[in-house]
Amino acid sequence: MNGRSFKMLMDTLRRARRIDGMMPQLPPDLTNGRTRVLDTLYELGGYAKEDASRRRAVRVSDIADDMGTTCPGVTRMVCDLERDGYLHKSASPTDGREVLVELTEHGLATHRVWYEEVYEYTALLLGEAGVTEHDIEVTVRTVKRLLEVVGEADLTRWQNERLGRKAAACGSAEE
C-alpha cells in the first residue's frame, strides 16, 4: 500500500461518518450511543436466539468492553435507558459491585425496529446496488485491521520525533 491509497481510505472513512445522519430519525429519547448499548446487550445477552431460555443478563463492563469504550460512559447510558424503560438493571448475585442489565419488552421491540428492520432494508438496498457479502467482509476486515495497526502504532511519538529531527535539521524550532 502507498500513502495515496491510505489517504483515499481515510478520506472515505471520514465521509462514511455521515451515514448516521442518513439513517431514519431515532426516537427523541435515543441517541446513537444508546442504540449501540441496546444492540450490544441484544447480541451479548443472546436475544438473537429463538430460544428465550438462552437469554441472560449482561454485565455493564462486558458491554463497555465489547463497544471499546469506558464503563462510566456506558453506565450513564444504561441509567438513561433504564429510566426510559428500555432495560432493567440489577445487582449481580455473585458480586454486588457488578451491575447486570437485561432488555425489557420495550427495549427488545425498539431493537427490532431500529436494527433488524432498518438494517435489513438497508442491506436489501445495498444488494440491489451490487454490494456483495464479500465486499462487506473485506471492508470490515480492512477497517478492523486498520484500527489494530494504527492503535498499536504510537503515531504521536513518531510524529513528535520526526518533527523534532526536522526542526533540528533546520537549525532551531524557535527561529
C-alpha positions as a printed Julia matrix, in Angstrom:
175×3 Matrix{Float64}:
   0.0     0.0    0.0
   1.21    3.52  -0.67
   0.44    6.83   1.0
  -2.04    7.85  -1.7
  -4.1     4.68  -1.23
  -4.12    5.19   2.53
  -5.26    8.8    2.05
  -8.15    7.59  -0.15
  -9.13    5.1    2.56
  -9.0     7.74   5.3
 -10.98   10.25   3.22
 -13.64    7.6    2.56
 -13.85    6.66   6.25
 -14.26   10.32   7.2
 -17.09   10.7    4.69
 -18.65    7.44   5.93
 -19.17    9.04   9.35
 -22.13   10.87   7.76
 -24.06    7.6    7.43
 -25.65    8.03  10.86
 -27.23   11.27   9.67
 -28.71    9.46   6.67
 -30.48    6.82   8.75
 -34.09    7.25   9.93
 -34.67    9.65  12.81
 -34.33    7.97  16.2
 -36.99    8.44  18.89
 -36.24   11.59  20.93
 -35.02    9.64  23.97
 -32.47    7.61  21.98
 -29.04    8.6   20.74
 -26.67    6.65  18.52
 -24.7     5.69  21.63
 -27.78    4.41  23.43
 -28.85    2.34  20.43
 -25.34    0.84  20.37
 -25.77   -0.15  24.02
 -29.13   -1.76  23.18
 -27.61   -3.6   20.22
 -24.59   -4.78  22.21
 -26.86   -6.02  25.0
 -29.02   -7.75  22.39
 -26.01   -9.59  20.96
 -24.23  -10.42  24.23
 -27.44  -11.35  26.02
 -28.48  -13.96  23.48
 -31.64  -12.14  22.38
 -30.94  -13.01  18.74
 -31.52  -16.68  19.52
 -35.02  -18.07  19.05
 -34.88  -19.87  22.4
 -35.78  -17.28  25.06
 -34.32  -19.55  27.76
 -30.85  -18.81  26.36
 -31.17  -15.12  27.16
 -29.07  -13.83  30.02
 -28.29  -10.65  31.9
 -25.05   -8.96  30.85
 -22.52   -7.04  32.93
 -22.17   -3.34  32.11
 -18.39   -3.88  31.96
 -18.86   -6.51  29.23
 -20.94   -4.06  27.2
 -18.24   -1.4   27.58
 -15.51   -3.86  26.58
 -17.44   -5.0   23.51
 -18.11   -1.41  22.46
 -14.48   -0.43  23.05
 -15.43    2.35  25.45
 -15.36    3.14  29.17
 -17.61    1.78  31.92
 -18.6     5.25  33.2
 -19.86    6.25  29.75
 -21.86    3.06  29.33
 -23.15    3.3   32.91
 -24.61    6.75  32.19
 -26.34    5.45  29.06
 -27.6     2.37  30.94
 -29.14    4.61  33.63
 -30.86    6.69  30.95
 -32.08    3.57  29.13
 -33.45    2.12  32.36
 -35.22    5.38  33.2
 -36.83    5.35  29.75
 -37.92    1.7   30.05
 -35.57    0.06  27.54
 -33.72   -2.14  30.01
 -33.7    -3.35  33.58
 -30.69   -3.15  35.92
 -29.93   -5.43  38.83
 -27.0    -6.22  41.1
 -25.06   -9.37  40.35
 -25.98  -12.18  42.77
 -22.3   -13.17  42.96
 -20.67   -9.74  43.14
 -22.58   -6.75  44.48
 -20.23   -4.35  42.7
 -21.28   -5.65  39.29
 -24.36   -4.31  37.55
 -26.3    -6.65  35.28
 -28.69   -5.44  32.58
 -31.45   -7.08  30.55
 -33.65   -5.76  27.76
 -37.28   -5.07  28.6
 -40.03   -5.87  26.09
 -39.92   -2.18  25.09
 -36.15   -2.42  24.55
 -36.49   -5.6   22.52
 -39.26   -4.11  20.35
 -37.18   -0.98  19.79
 -34.19   -3.07  18.77
 -36.32   -4.97  16.28
 -37.38   -1.75  14.57
 -34.1     0.15  14.67
 -31.68   -2.65  13.95
 -33.44   -5.57  12.38
 -35.93   -3.77  10.13
 -33.83   -0.72   9.2
 -30.67   -2.79   8.72
 -32.45   -5.47   6.69
 -33.94   -2.84   4.4
 -30.59   -1.06   4.04
 -28.92   -4.41   3.27
 -31.54   -5.0    0.58
 -30.76   -1.61  -0.98
 -27.02   -2.35  -0.92
 -27.59   -5.75  -2.52
 -29.68   -4.15  -5.26
 -26.82   -1.69  -5.8
 -24.41   -4.6   -6.37
 -22.67   -4.65  -2.99
 -21.93   -8.28  -2.09
 -21.39  -10.1    1.2
 -17.76  -10.45   0.14
 -17.48   -6.67  -0.33
 -18.81   -6.15   3.2
 -16.5    -8.8    4.68
 -13.43   -7.25   3.02
 -14.42   -3.76   4.16
 -14.99   -4.88   7.75
 -11.74   -6.86   7.81
  -9.81   -3.89   6.39
 -11.25   -1.35   8.84
 -10.65   -3.69  11.79
  -7.05   -4.26  10.7
  -6.55   -0.51  10.22
  -7.76    0.09  13.76
  -5.43   -2.62  15.1
  -2.35   -1.37  13.26
  -2.87    2.32  13.98
  -3.9     1.53  17.56
  -0.68   -0.42  18.14
   1.5     2.23  16.49
   2.43    5.22  18.59
   1.89    7.77  15.83
   2.03   10.73  18.21
   5.5     9.73  19.44
   6.6     9.04  15.86
   5.31   12.43  14.73
   6.97   14.29  17.62
  10.31   12.56  16.99
  10.1    13.23  13.26
   9.2    16.89  13.74
  11.96   17.2   16.33
  14.52   15.82  13.85
  13.27   18.13  11.1
  13.43   21.14  13.42
  16.97   20.18  14.48
  18.0    19.8   10.83
  16.65   23.28  10.08
  18.54   24.86  12.96
  16.05   25.61  15.69
  12.33   25.27  16.18
  12.34   28.7   17.85
  13.73   30.62  14.83
